[in-house]
Amino acid sequence: MGDNELNSTRQRWGGRVAVVTGASSGIGRAITLSLLKAGMRVAVCARRLEAIEGLGAEAGAPEAFFAHRADLRAEDEIAGFFQAARERWQGVHVLVNNAGLGFAGELASQDSDQWREMLEVNVLALCICTQQALAQMNEHNEESHIIHIGSMGGHRVPPGSNGVYCATKFAVRALTESLRQEMHATQRPVRVTNISPGLVETGFATHYAGSTDAATKTYGALKCLQSEDIAGAVLYALAQPAHVQIHDILVRPTEQGS
Ligand SMILES: NC(=O)c1ccc[n+]([C@@H]2O[C@H](COP(=O)([O-])OP(=O)(O)OC[C@H]3O[C@@H](n4cnc5c(N)ncnc54)[C@H](OP(=O)(O)O)[C@@H]3O)[C@@H](O)[C@H]2O)c1
């Protein structure tokens, strides 16, 4: 991540409030640390509270950090998280819809509970978090930014990949464009960005493939992106001047063929 983006983000957003979902691991964790280093106040959620509690101290900014346990499949827990963030720091200015997951499997045989969980977290929770953030952004009506962590799986369907996971990320792309249009039509000062990573070395593959051995094989096959590469893309989008809206950033490992 470049010092330029860090400094520009600090100038534009320092002291403002960011919300990051799914900060207990991987990309969400790296984004949280970057935003804290850029001088933002950051409220995060995940189900594993023990994995998020220490992030503020790790970034050297414990007073600018707030961790909340929430399962994003439960709408009341999402509402509780946003309410707690608001009580602490008034309104949110930046939302990063990062939490998400996938499960390998085929349409012919996959358990529908796995489809439901992917749809609930990757799509439905993203919509509900967006609605919660917009309510707070509406109150202060100051410059704001909503960033979705989509996927290259929202741009094409690589052979052997999970169709429902890709469908959730195609949905995230559609939601990015519809939100942009809605903000434009209602003349609200909210920019909207999608970030579409290829293979990033995180906890994702262990979950996706169901074993750490399979994840080691996936991540060992090529030089993967690291979570910090995606945090850098988030800072790049945030650092732009107000008249520049980055719509989508597609980021692949150089060695990734698909
Ligand atoms: N890794 C990749 O190759 C890759 C590529 C493209 C896009 N992405 C996207 O990047 C985002 C982050 O994934 P990652 O790679 O960083 O994976 P990760 O390391 O597995 O992190 C996923 C995060 O989502 C949270 N989460 C999952 N279900 C949740 C729920 N029900 N309630 C609250 N939080 C939940 C997890 O927290 P808890 O388990 O503690 O709740 C965790 O913090 C996802 O949207 C993913 O689709 C990843």
PDB file of C-alpha atoms and ligand atoms in Angstrom:
ATOM      1  CA  MET A   1       0.000   0.000   0.000  1.00  0.00           C
ATOM      2  CA  GLY A   2       1.419   3.357  -1.037  1.00  0.00           C
ATOM      3  CA  ASP A   3       2.125   6.237   1.345  1.00  0.00           C
ATOM      4  CA  ASN A   4       0.309   8.517  -1.111  1.00  0.00           C
ATOM      5  CA  GLU A   5      -3.012   6.704  -0.660  1.00  0.00           C
ATOM      6  CA  LEU A   6      -2.532   6.527   3.090  1.00  0.00           C
ATOM      7  CA  ASN A   7      -1.800  10.257   3.332  1.00  0.00           C
ATOM      8  CA  SER A   8      -4.604  11.259   0.943  1.00  0.00           C
ATOM      9  CA  THR A   9      -7.079   9.051   2.808  1.00  0.00           C
ATOM     10  CA  ARG A  10      -5.915  10.599   6.089  1.00  0.00           C
ATOM     11  CA  GLN A  11      -6.462  14.099   4.723  1.00  0.00           C
ATOM     12  CA  ARG A  12      -9.901  13.337   3.287  1.00  0.00           C
ATOM     13  CA  TRP A  13     -11.285  10.981   5.939  1.00  0.00           C
ATOM     14  CA  GLY A  14      -9.179  11.350   9.108  1.00  0.00           C
ATOM     15  CA  GLY A  15     -11.426  11.391  12.189  1.00  0.00           C
ATOM     16  CA  ARG A  16     -14.442  10.187  10.163  1.00  0.00           C
ATOM     17  CA  VAL A  17     -16.198   6.945  11.039  1.00  0.00           C
ATOM     18  CA  ALA A  18     -15.831   3.742   9.017  1.00  0.00           C
ATOM     19  CA  VAL A  19     -17.720   0.492   9.447  1.00  0.00           C
ATOM     20  CA  VAL A  20     -16.124  -2.754   8.238  1.00  0.00           C
ATOM     21  CA  THR A  21     -17.988  -6.072   8.240  1.00  0.00           C
ATOM     22  CA  GLY A  22     -16.116  -9.359   8.646  1.00  0.00           C
ATOM     23  CA  ALA A  23     -12.930  -7.980  10.208  1.00  0.00           C
ATOM     24  CA  SER A  24     -11.873 -11.144  12.052  1.00  0.00           C
ATOM     25  CA  SER A  25      -9.768 -12.486   9.208  1.00  0.00           C
ATOM     26  CA  GLY A  26      -8.237 -11.894   5.794  1.00  0.00           C
ATOM     27  CA  ILE A  27      -9.279  -8.887   3.739  1.00  0.00           C
ATOM     28  CA  GLY A  28     -11.562  -7.275   6.355  1.00  0.00           C
ATOM     29  CA  ARG A  29      -8.809  -7.427   8.941  1.00  0.00           C
ATOM     30  CA  ALA A  30      -6.286  -5.757   6.600  1.00  0.00           C
ATOM     31  CA  ILE A  31      -8.785  -3.060   5.583  1.00  0.00           C
ATOM     32  CA  THR A  32      -9.502  -2.307   9.253  1.00  0.00           C
ATOM     33  CA  LEU A  33      -5.812  -1.901  10.101  1.00  0.00           C
ATOM     34  CA  SER A  34      -5.297   0.359   7.053  1.00  0.00           C
ATOM     35  CA  LEU A  35      -8.243   2.612   7.883  1.00  0.00           C
ATOM     36  CA  LEU A  36      -7.023   2.928  11.468  1.00  0.00           C
ATOM     37  CA  LYS A  37      -3.553   3.821  10.194  1.00  0.00           C
ATOM     38  CA  ALA A  38      -5.202   6.429   7.948  1.00  0.00           C
ATOM     39  CA  GLY A  39      -6.628   8.083  11.071  1.00  0.00           C
ATOM     40  CA  MET A  40     -10.238   6.951  10.751  1.00  0.00           C
ATOM     41  CA  ARG A  41     -12.373   5.771  13.636  1.00  0.00           C
ATOM     42  CA  VAL A  42     -13.377   2.193  12.790  1.00  0.00           C
ATOM     43  CA  ALA A  43     -16.267   0.035  14.011  1.00  0.00           C
ATOM     44  CA  VAL A  44     -16.098  -3.618  13.009  1.00  0.00           C
ATOM     45  CA  CYS A  45     -18.156  -6.757  13.414  1.00  0.00           C
ATOM     46  CA  ALA A  46     -17.756 -10.511  13.046  1.00  0.00           C
ATOM     47  CA  ARG A  47     -18.997 -13.582  14.892  1.00  0.00           C
ATOM     48  CA  ARG A  48     -15.547 -14.255  16.420  1.00  0.00           C
ATOM     49  CA  LEU A  49     -15.275 -11.378  18.860  1.00  0.00           C
ATOM     50  CA  GLU A  50     -11.955 -12.655  20.210  1.00  0.00           C
ATOM     51  CA  ALA A  51     -10.430 -12.212  16.740  1.00  0.00           C
ATOM     52  CA  ILE A  52     -11.445  -8.557  16.389  1.00  0.00           C
ATOM     53  CA  GLU A  53     -11.072  -7.154  19.909  1.00  0.00           C
ATOM     54  CA  GLY A  54      -7.324  -6.464  19.628  1.00  0.00           C
ATOM     55  CA  LEU A  55      -7.223  -4.759  16.211  1.00  0.00           C
ATOM     56  CA  GLY A  56      -7.302  -1.203  17.578  1.00  0.00           C
ATOM     57  CA  ALA A  57      -4.329  -1.863  19.845  1.00  0.00           C
ATOM     58  CA  GLU A  58      -2.510  -3.638  17.009  1.00  0.00           C
ATOM     59  CA  ALA A  59      -2.849  -0.502  14.866  1.00  0.00           C
ATOM     60  CA  GLY A  60      -1.771   1.705  17.787  1.00  0.00           C
ATOM     61  CA  ALA A  61      -5.212   3.364  17.941  1.00  0.00           C
ATOM     62  CA  PRO A  62      -7.318   1.598  20.594  1.00  0.00           C
ATOM     63  CA  GLU A  63      -9.447   4.701  21.256  1.00  0.00           C
ATOM     64  CA  ALA A  64     -10.410   4.907  17.570  1.00  0.00           C
ATOM     65  CA  PHE A  65     -11.640   1.339  17.450  1.00  0.00           C
ATOM     66  CA  PHE A  66     -14.875  -0.411  18.339  1.00  0.00           C
ATOM     67  CA  ALA A  67     -15.526  -4.174  18.014  1.00  0.00           C
ATOM     68  CA  HIS A  68     -18.974  -5.738  18.126  1.00  0.00           C
ATOM     69  CA  ARG A  69     -20.032  -9.374  17.866  1.00  0.00           C
ATOM     70  CA  ALA A  70     -22.705  -9.882  15.207  1.00  0.00           C
ATOM     71  CA  ASP A  71     -23.923 -12.688  12.977  1.00  0.00           C
ATOM     72  CA  LEU A  72     -24.858 -10.955   9.735  1.00  0.00           C
ATOM     73  CA  ARG A  73     -27.481 -13.606   8.989  1.00  0.00           C
ATOM     74  CA  ALA A  74     -29.596 -12.039  11.754  1.00  0.00           C
ATOM     75  CA  GLU A  75     -31.138  -8.697  10.785  1.00  0.00           C
ATOM     76  CA  ASP A  76     -31.582  -7.631  14.421  1.00  0.00           C
ATOM     77  CA  GLU A  77     -27.871  -8.230  15.073  1.00  0.00           C
ATOM     78  CA  ILE A  78     -26.972  -6.015  12.097  1.00  0.00           C
ATOM     79  CA  ALA A  79     -29.277  -3.295  13.419  1.00  0.00           C
ATOM     80  CA  GLY A  80     -27.735  -3.670  16.911  1.00  0.00           C
ATOM     81  CA  PHE A  81     -24.237  -3.238  15.479  1.00  0.00           C
ATOM     82  CA  PHE A  82     -25.083  -0.053  13.567  1.00  0.00           C
ATOM     83  CA  GLN A  83     -26.977   1.354  16.537  1.00  0.00           C
ATOM     84  CA  ALA A  84     -24.005   0.680  18.833  1.00  0.00           C
ATOM     85  CA  ALA A  85     -21.630   2.379  16.363  1.00  0.00           C
ATOM     86  CA  ARG A  86     -23.945   5.383  16.133  1.00  0.00           C
ATOM     87  CA  GLU A  87     -24.280   5.694  19.915  1.00  0.00           C
ATOM     88  CA  ARG A  88     -20.540   5.714  20.212  1.00  0.00           C
ATOM     89  CA  TRP A  89     -19.580   8.059  17.363  1.00  0.00           C
ATOM     90  CA  GLN A  90     -22.715   9.458  15.728  1.00  0.00           C
ATOM     91  CA  GLY A  91     -22.980   8.750  12.027  1.00  0.00           C
ATOM     92  CA  VAL A  92     -20.965   6.510   9.730  1.00  0.00           C
ATOM     93  CA  HIS A  93     -19.209   8.035   6.687  1.00  0.00           C
ATOM     94  CA  VAL A  94     -17.616   4.973   5.116  1.00  0.00           C
ATOM     95  CA  LEU A  95     -19.072   1.476   4.909  1.00  0.00           C
ATOM     96  CA  VAL A  96     -16.992  -1.456   3.686  1.00  0.00           C
ATOM     97  CA  ASN A  97     -19.251  -4.436   2.972  1.00  0.00           C
ATOM     98  CA  ASN A  98     -16.546  -7.064   3.197  1.00  0.00           C
ATOM     99  CA  ALA A  99     -17.978 -10.101   5.045  1.00  0.00           C
ATOM    100  CA  GLY A 100     -18.606 -13.009   2.742  1.00  0.00           C
ATOM    101  CA  LEU A 101     -18.027 -16.688   2.181  1.00  0.00           C
ATOM    102  CA  GLY A 102     -18.275 -19.495  -0.316  1.00  0.00           C
ATOM    103  CA  PHE A 103     -18.720 -23.251  -0.325  1.00  0.00           C
ATOM    104  CA  ALA A 104     -17.512 -25.555  -3.100  1.00  0.00           C
ATOM    105  CA  GLY A 105     -20.204 -27.764  -4.596  1.00  0.00           C
ATOM    106  CA  GLU A 106     -22.369 -28.513  -7.591  1.00  0.00           C
ATOM    107  CA  LEU A 107     -25.912 -27.465  -8.328  1.00  0.00           C
ATOM    108  CA  ALA A 108     -26.907 -31.098  -8.759  1.00  0.00           C
ATOM    109  CA  SER A 109     -25.910 -32.097  -5.255  1.00  0.00           C
ATOM    110  CA  GLN A 110     -25.052 -29.174  -2.957  1.00  0.00           C
ATOM    111  CA  ASP A 111     -26.895 -28.740   0.316  1.00  0.00           C
ATOM    112  CA  SER A 112     -29.320 -25.810   0.020  1.00  0.00           C
ATOM    113  CA  ASP A 113     -28.303 -24.626   3.514  1.00  0.00           C
ATOM    114  CA  GLN A 114     -24.949 -23.647   1.983  1.00  0.00           C
ATOM    115  CA  TRP A 115     -26.690 -21.710  -0.804  1.00  0.00           C
ATOM    116  CA  ARG A 116     -28.842 -19.971   1.800  1.00  0.00           C
ATOM    117  CA  GLU A 117     -25.816 -18.967   3.904  1.00  0.00           C
ATOM    118  CA  MET A 118     -23.947 -17.565   0.876  1.00  0.00           C
ATOM    119  CA  LEU A 119     -27.012 -15.595  -0.237  1.00  0.00           C
ATOM    120  CA  GLU A 120     -27.742 -14.348   3.291  1.00  0.00           C
ATOM    121  CA  VAL A 121     -24.227 -13.097   4.027  1.00  0.00           C
ATOM    122  CA  ASN A 122     -22.929 -12.087   0.576  1.00  0.00           C
ATOM    123  CA  VAL A 123     -26.115 -10.438  -0.717  1.00  0.00           C
ATOM    124  CA  LEU A 124     -28.858  -9.921   1.851  1.00  0.00           C
ATOM    125  CA  ALA A 125     -26.604  -8.717   4.695  1.00  0.00           C
ATOM    126  CA  LEU A 126     -24.790  -6.406   2.262  1.00  0.00           C
ATOM    127  CA  CYS A 127     -28.149  -4.815   1.377  1.00  0.00           C
ATOM    128  CA  ILE A 128     -29.220  -4.478   5.014  1.00  0.00           C
ATOM    129  CA  CYS A 129     -25.856  -3.007   6.079  1.00  0.00           C
ATOM    130  CA  THR A 130     -26.093  -0.565   3.168  1.00  0.00           C
ATOM    131  CA  GLN A 131     -29.581   0.491   4.256  1.00  0.00           C
ATOM    132  CA  GLN A 132     -28.433   0.938   7.869  1.00  0.00           C
ATOM    133  CA  ALA A 133     -25.438   3.031   6.779  1.00  0.00           C
ATOM    134  CA  LEU A 134     -27.518   5.151   4.390  1.00  0.00           C
ATOM    135  CA  ALA A 135     -29.909   6.043   7.216  1.00  0.00           C
ATOM    136  CA  GLN A 136     -26.974   7.486   9.192  1.00  0.00           C
ATOM    137  CA  MET A 137     -25.425   9.137   6.119  1.00  0.00           C
ATOM    138  CA  ASN A 138     -28.779  10.724   5.374  1.00  0.00           C
ATOM    139  CA  GLU A 139     -28.855  12.323   8.838  1.00  0.00           C
ATOM    140  CA  HIS A 140     -25.496  14.090   8.475  1.00  0.00           C
ATOM    141  CA  ASN A 141     -25.649  14.471   4.646  1.00  0.00           C
ATOM    142  CA  GLU A 142     -21.844  14.772   4.468  1.00  0.00           C
ATOM    143  CA  GLU A 143     -19.555  13.214   1.886  1.00  0.00           C
ATOM    144  CA  SER A 144     -19.690   9.428   2.296  1.00  0.00           C
ATOM    145  CA  HIS A 145     -18.556   6.257   0.545  1.00  0.00           C
ATOM    146  CA  ILE A 146     -19.895   2.702   0.332  1.00  0.00           C
ATOM    147  CA  ILE A 147     -17.453   0.016  -0.824  1.00  0.00           C
ATOM    148  CA  HIS A 148     -18.439  -3.544  -1.671  1.00  0.00           C
ATOM    149  CA  ILE A 149     -15.865  -6.320  -1.696  1.00  0.00           C
ATOM    150  CA  GLY A 150     -17.136  -8.258  -4.702  1.00  0.00           C
ATOM    151  CA  SER A 151     -15.016 -10.755  -6.612  1.00  0.00           C
ATOM    152  CA  MET A 152     -13.632 -11.629 -10.021  1.00  0.00           C
ATOM    153  CA  GLY A 153     -16.284 -14.335  -9.612  1.00  0.00           C
ATOM    154  CA  GLY A 154     -18.790 -11.535 -10.217  1.00  0.00           C
ATOM    155  CA  HIS A 155     -17.329 -10.917 -13.684  1.00  0.00           C
ATOM    156  CA  ARG A 156     -16.974 -14.444 -15.081  1.00  0.00           C
ATOM    157  CA  VAL A 157     -17.578 -18.034 -13.957  1.00  0.00           C
ATOM    158  CA  PRO A 158     -14.309 -20.011 -13.992  1.00  0.00           C
ATOM    159  CA  PRO A 159     -14.719 -23.740 -14.778  1.00  0.00           C
ATOM    160  CA  GLY A 160     -15.176 -25.721 -11.565  1.00  0.00           C
ATOM    161  CA  SER A 161     -16.156 -22.742  -9.451  1.00  0.00           C
ATOM    162  CA  ASN A 162     -19.325 -22.641  -7.393  1.00  0.00           C
ATOM    163  CA  GLY A 163     -22.212 -21.167  -9.393  1.00  0.00           C
ATOM    164  CA  VAL A 164     -24.139 -19.867  -6.405  1.00  0.00           C
ATOM    165  CA  TYR A 165     -21.071 -18.102  -5.006  1.00  0.00           C
ATOM    166  CA  CYS A 166     -20.479 -16.467  -8.398  1.00  0.00           C
ATOM    167  CA  ALA A 167     -24.178 -15.571  -8.574  1.00  0.00           C
ATOM    168  CA  THR A 168     -23.881 -13.752  -5.233  1.00  0.00           C
ATOM    169  CA  LYS A 169     -20.959 -11.723  -6.587  1.00  0.00           C
ATOM    170  CA  PHE A 170     -22.757 -10.968  -9.876  1.00  0.00           C
ATOM    171  CA  ALA A 171     -25.534  -9.682  -7.578  1.00  0.00           C
ATOM    172  CA  VAL A 172     -23.034  -7.468  -5.734  1.00  0.00           C
ATOM    173  CA  ARG A 173     -22.050  -5.918  -9.075  1.00  0.00           C
ATOM    174  CA  ALA A 174     -25.703  -5.231  -9.915  1.00  0.00           C
ATOM    175  CA  LEU A 175     -26.224  -3.737  -6.456  1.00  0.00           C
ATOM    176  CA  THR A 176     -23.182  -1.492  -6.915  1.00  0.00           C
ATOM    177  CA  GLU A 177     -24.615  -0.006 -10.102  1.00  0.00           C
ATOM    178  CA  SER A 178     -28.180   0.311  -8.769  1.00  0.00           C
ATOM    179  CA  LEU A 179     -26.908   2.049  -5.619  1.00  0.00           C
ATOM    180  CA  ARG A 180     -24.792   4.423  -7.723  1.00  0.00           C
ATOM    181  CA  GLN A 181     -27.856   5.295  -9.809  1.00  0.00           C
ATOM    182  CA  GLU A 182     -29.980   5.769  -6.681  1.00  0.00           C
ATOM    183  CA  MET A 183     -27.424   8.124  -5.098  1.00  0.00           C
ATOM    184  CA  HIS A 184     -27.168  10.057  -8.360  1.00  0.00           C
ATOM    185  CA  ALA A 185     -30.932  10.330  -8.834  1.00  0.00           C
ATOM    186  CA  THR A 186     -31.452  11.538  -5.267  1.00  0.00           C
ATOM    187  CA  GLN A 187     -28.358  13.798  -5.404  1.00  0.00           C
ATOM    188  CA  ARG A 188     -26.833  12.305  -2.291  1.00  0.00           C
ATOM    189  CA  PRO A 189     -23.107  12.800  -1.583  1.00  0.00           C
ATOM    190  CA  VAL A 190     -22.419   9.079  -1.382  1.00  0.00           C
ATOM    191  CA  ARG A 191     -19.898   7.471  -3.733  1.00  0.00           C
ATOM    192  CA  VAL A 192     -20.122   3.765  -4.504  1.00  0.00           C
ATOM    193  CA  THR A 193     -17.280   1.376  -5.374  1.00  0.00           C
ATOM    194  CA  ASN A 194     -16.977  -2.343  -6.027  1.00  0.00           C
ATOM    195  CA  ILE A 195     -13.631  -4.080  -5.591  1.00  0.00           C
ATOM    196  CA  SER A 196     -13.252  -7.398  -7.418  1.00  0.00           C
ATOM    197  CA  PRO A 197     -10.346  -9.523  -6.173  1.00  0.00           C
ATOM    198  CA  GLY A 198      -9.022 -12.661  -7.793  1.00  0.00           C
ATOM    199  CA  LEU A 199      -7.343 -15.240  -5.560  1.00  0.00           C
ATOM    200  CA  VAL A 200      -6.333 -13.749  -2.190  1.00  0.00           C
ATOM    201  CA  GLU A 201      -4.593 -15.827   0.487  1.00  0.00           C
ATOM    202  CA  THR A 202      -7.014 -15.648   3.453  1.00  0.00           C
ATOM    203  CA  GLY A 203      -9.249 -17.953   5.482  1.00  0.00           C
ATOM    204  CA  PHE A 204     -11.617 -18.132   2.500  1.00  0.00           C
ATOM    205  CA  ALA A 205     -10.287 -21.314   0.841  1.00  0.00           C
ATOM    206  CA  THR A 206     -10.273 -23.331   4.068  1.00  0.00           C
ATOM    207  CA  HIS A 207     -13.941 -22.556   4.417  1.00  0.00           C
ATOM    208  CA  TYR A 208     -14.672 -23.003   0.702  1.00  0.00           C
ATOM    209  CA  ALA A 209     -12.970 -26.353   0.299  1.00  0.00           C
ATOM    210  CA  GLY A 210     -13.637 -27.565   3.843  1.00  0.00           C
ATOM    211  CA  SER A 211     -10.028 -28.335   4.841  1.00  0.00           C
ATOM    212  CA  THR A 212      -6.738 -26.581   5.500  1.00  0.00           C
ATOM    213  CA  ASP A 213      -4.959 -29.113   3.240  1.00  0.00           C
ATOM    214  CA  ALA A 214      -7.112 -28.102   0.272  1.00  0.00           C
ATOM    215  CA  ALA A 215      -6.535 -24.425   1.091  1.00  0.00           C
ATOM    216  CA  THR A 216      -2.757 -24.955   1.239  1.00  0.00           C
ATOM    217  CA  LYS A 217      -2.939 -26.574  -2.212  1.00  0.00           C
ATOM    218  CA  THR A 218      -5.031 -23.711  -3.646  1.00  0.00           C
ATOM    219  CA  TYR A 219      -2.766 -20.998  -2.290  1.00  0.00           C
ATOM    220  CA  GLY A 220       0.406 -22.943  -3.116  1.00  0.00           C
ATOM    221  CA  ALA A 221      -0.486 -23.220  -6.813  1.00  0.00           C
ATOM    222  CA  LEU A 222       0.477 -19.625  -7.642  1.00  0.00           C
ATOM    223  CA  LYS A 223       1.690 -16.404  -6.055  1.00  0.00           C
ATOM    224  CA  CYS A 224      -1.590 -15.147  -4.616  1.00  0.00           C
ATOM    225  CA  LEU A 225      -2.694 -11.657  -3.746  1.00  0.00           C
ATOM    226  CA  GLN A 226      -2.389 -10.734  -0.071  1.00  0.00           C
ATOM    227  CA  SER A 227      -5.142  -9.029   1.934  1.00  0.00           C
ATOM    228  CA  GLU A 228      -3.007  -5.855   2.080  1.00  0.00           C
ATOM    229  CA  ASP A 229      -3.214  -5.619  -1.731  1.00  0.00           C
ATOM    230  CA  ILE A 230      -6.990  -5.327  -1.463  1.00  0.00           C
ATOM    231  CA  ALA A 231      -6.750  -2.887   1.462  1.00  0.00           C
ATOM    232  CA  GLY A 232      -4.575  -0.783  -0.872  1.00  0.00           C
ATOM    233  CA  ALA A 233      -7.371  -0.777  -3.479  1.00  0.00           C
ATOM    234  CA  VAL A 234      -9.827   0.408  -0.802  1.00  0.00           C
ATOM    235  CA  LEU A 235      -7.530   3.285   0.139  1.00  0.00           C
ATOM    236  CA  TYR A 236      -7.066   4.152  -3.543  1.00  0.00           C
ATOM    237  CA  ALA A 237     -10.846   4.474  -4.018  1.00  0.00           C
ATOM    238  CA  LEU A 238     -11.238   6.498  -0.801  1.00  0.00           C
ATOM    239  CA  ALA A 239      -8.307   8.791  -1.583  1.00  0.00           C
ATOM    240  CA  GLN A 240      -9.793  10.155  -4.820  1.00  0.00           C
ATOM    241  CA  PRO A 241     -11.111  13.725  -4.872  1.00  0.00           C
ATOM    242  CA  ALA A 242     -14.874  14.165  -4.546  1.00  0.00           C
ATOM    243  CA  HIS A 243     -15.520  14.430  -8.288  1.00  0.00           C
ATOM    244  CA  VAL A 244     -13.861  11.040  -8.996  1.00  0.00           C
ATOM    245  CA  GLN A 245     -15.924   7.903  -8.423  1.00  0.00           C
ATOM    246  CA  ILE A 246     -14.047   4.634  -8.882  1.00  0.00           C
ATOM    247  CA  HIS A 247     -16.726   2.187  -9.970  1.00  0.00           C
ATOM    248  CA  ASP A 248     -14.929  -1.166  -9.935  1.00  0.00           C
ATOM    249  CA  ILE A 249     -11.356  -2.314  -9.409  1.00  0.00           C
ATOM    250  CA  LEU A 250     -10.492  -5.719 -10.846  1.00  0.00           C
ATOM    251  CA  VAL A 251      -7.370  -7.165  -9.188  1.00  0.00           C
ATOM    252  CA  ARG A 252      -5.890 -10.530 -10.157  1.00  0.00           C
ATOM    253  CA  PRO A 253      -2.665 -12.226  -9.122  1.00  0.00           C
ATOM    254  CA  THR A 254      -0.335 -11.858 -12.105  1.00  0.00           C
ATOM    255  CA  GLU A 255      -0.020 -15.636 -12.248  1.00  0.00           C
ATOM    256  CA  GLN A 256      -3.787 -16.300 -12.235  1.00  0.00           C
ATOM    257  CA  GLY A 257      -4.958 -17.561 -15.630  1.00  0.00           C
ATOM    258  CA  SER A 258      -8.744 -17.450 -15.180  1.00  0.00           C
TER     259      SER A 258
HETATM  260  N1  LIG B   1     -10.006 -14.760  -0.616  1.00  0.00           N
HETATM  261  C1  LIG B   1     -10.314 -14.628  -1.900  1.00  0.00           C
HETATM  262  O1  LIG B   1      -9.693 -15.253  -2.781  1.00  0.00           O
HETATM  263  C2  LIG B   1     -11.433 -13.705  -2.302  1.00  0.00           C
HETATM  264  C3  LIG B   1     -11.551 -13.409  -3.665  1.00  0.00           C
HETATM  265  C4  LIG B   1     -12.565 -12.569  -4.083  1.00  0.00           C
HETATM  266  C5  LIG B   1     -13.429 -12.025  -3.147  1.00  0.00           C
HETATM  267  N2  LIG B   1     -13.305 -12.346  -1.820  1.00  0.00           N
HETATM  268  C6  LIG B   1     -14.264 -11.754  -0.893  1.00  0.00           C
HETATM  269  O2  LIG B   1     -13.572 -11.072   0.120  1.00  0.00           O
HETATM  270  C7  LIG B   1     -14.401 -10.968   1.286  1.00  0.00           C
HETATM  271  C8  LIG B   1     -13.581 -11.331   2.519  1.00  0.00           C
HETATM  272  O3  LIG B   1     -13.187 -12.691   2.410  1.00  0.00           O
HETATM  273  P1  LIG B   1     -11.755 -13.234   2.877  1.00  0.00           P
HETATM  274  O4  LIG B   1     -11.090 -13.763   1.685  1.00  0.00           O
HETATM  275  O5  LIG B   1     -11.059 -12.235   3.710  1.00  0.00           O
HETATM  276  O6  LIG B   1     -12.222 -14.503   3.737  1.00  0.00           O
HETATM  277  P2  LIG B   1     -12.066 -14.863   5.298  1.00  0.00           P
HETATM  278  O7  LIG B   1     -10.656 -14.723   5.704  1.00  0.00           O
HETATM  279  O8  LIG B   1     -12.721 -16.194   5.427  1.00  0.00           O
HETATM  280  O9  LIG B   1     -12.939 -13.739   6.028  1.00  0.00           O
HETATM  281  C9  LIG B   1     -14.347 -13.715   5.944  1.00  0.00           C
HETATM  282  C10 LIG B   1     -14.892 -12.761   6.962  1.00  0.00           C
HETATM  283  O10 LIG B   1     -16.345 -12.744   6.839  1.00  0.00           O
HETATM  284  C11 LIG B   1     -16.901 -12.895   8.139  1.00  0.00           C
HETATM  285  N3  LIG B   1     -18.209 -13.554   8.102  1.00  0.00           N
HETATM  286  C12 LIG B   1     -18.567 -14.656   7.417  1.00  0.00           C
HETATM  287  N4  LIG B   1     -19.826 -14.998   7.730  1.00  0.00           N
HETATM  288  C13 LIG B   1     -20.268 -14.088   8.632  1.00  0.00           C
HETATM  289  C14 LIG B   1     -21.480 -13.920   9.342  1.00  0.00           C
HETATM  290  N5  LIG B   1     -22.516 -14.768   9.219  1.00  0.00           N
HETATM  291  N6  LIG B   1     -21.586 -12.880  10.187  1.00  0.00           N
HETATM  292  C15 LIG B   1     -20.542 -12.023  10.368  1.00  0.00           C
HETATM  293  N7  LIG B   1     -19.378 -12.131   9.714  1.00  0.00           N
HETATM  294  C16 LIG B   1     -19.250 -13.172   8.860  1.00  0.00           C
HETATM  295  C17 LIG B   1     -15.890 -13.740   8.901  1.00  0.00           C
HETATM  296  O11 LIG B   1     -16.028 -13.499  10.295  1.00  0.00           O
HETATM  297  P3  LIG B   1     -16.516 -14.598  11.387  1.00  0.00           P
HETATM  298  O12 LIG B   1     -16.266 -15.956  10.800  1.00  0.00           O
HETATM  299  O13 LIG B   1     -15.684 -14.292  12.597  1.00  0.00           O
HETATM  300  O14 LIG B   1     -17.951 -14.288  11.584  1.00  0.00           O
HETATM  301  C18 LIG B   1     -14.567 -13.173   8.385  1.00  0.00           C
HETATM  302  O15 LIG B   1     -14.193 -12.052   9.137  1.00  0.00           O
HETATM  303  C19 LIG B   1     -15.594 -11.880   1.018  1.00  0.00           C
HETATM  304  O16 LIG B   1     -16.710 -11.107   0.621  1.00  0.00           O
HETATM  305  C20 LIG B   1     -15.117 -12.746  -0.141  1.00  0.00           C
HETATM  306  O17 LIG B   1     -16.205 -13.224  -0.925  1.00  0.00           O
HETATM  307  C21 LIG B   1     -12.318 -13.173  -1.392  1.00  0.00           C
END
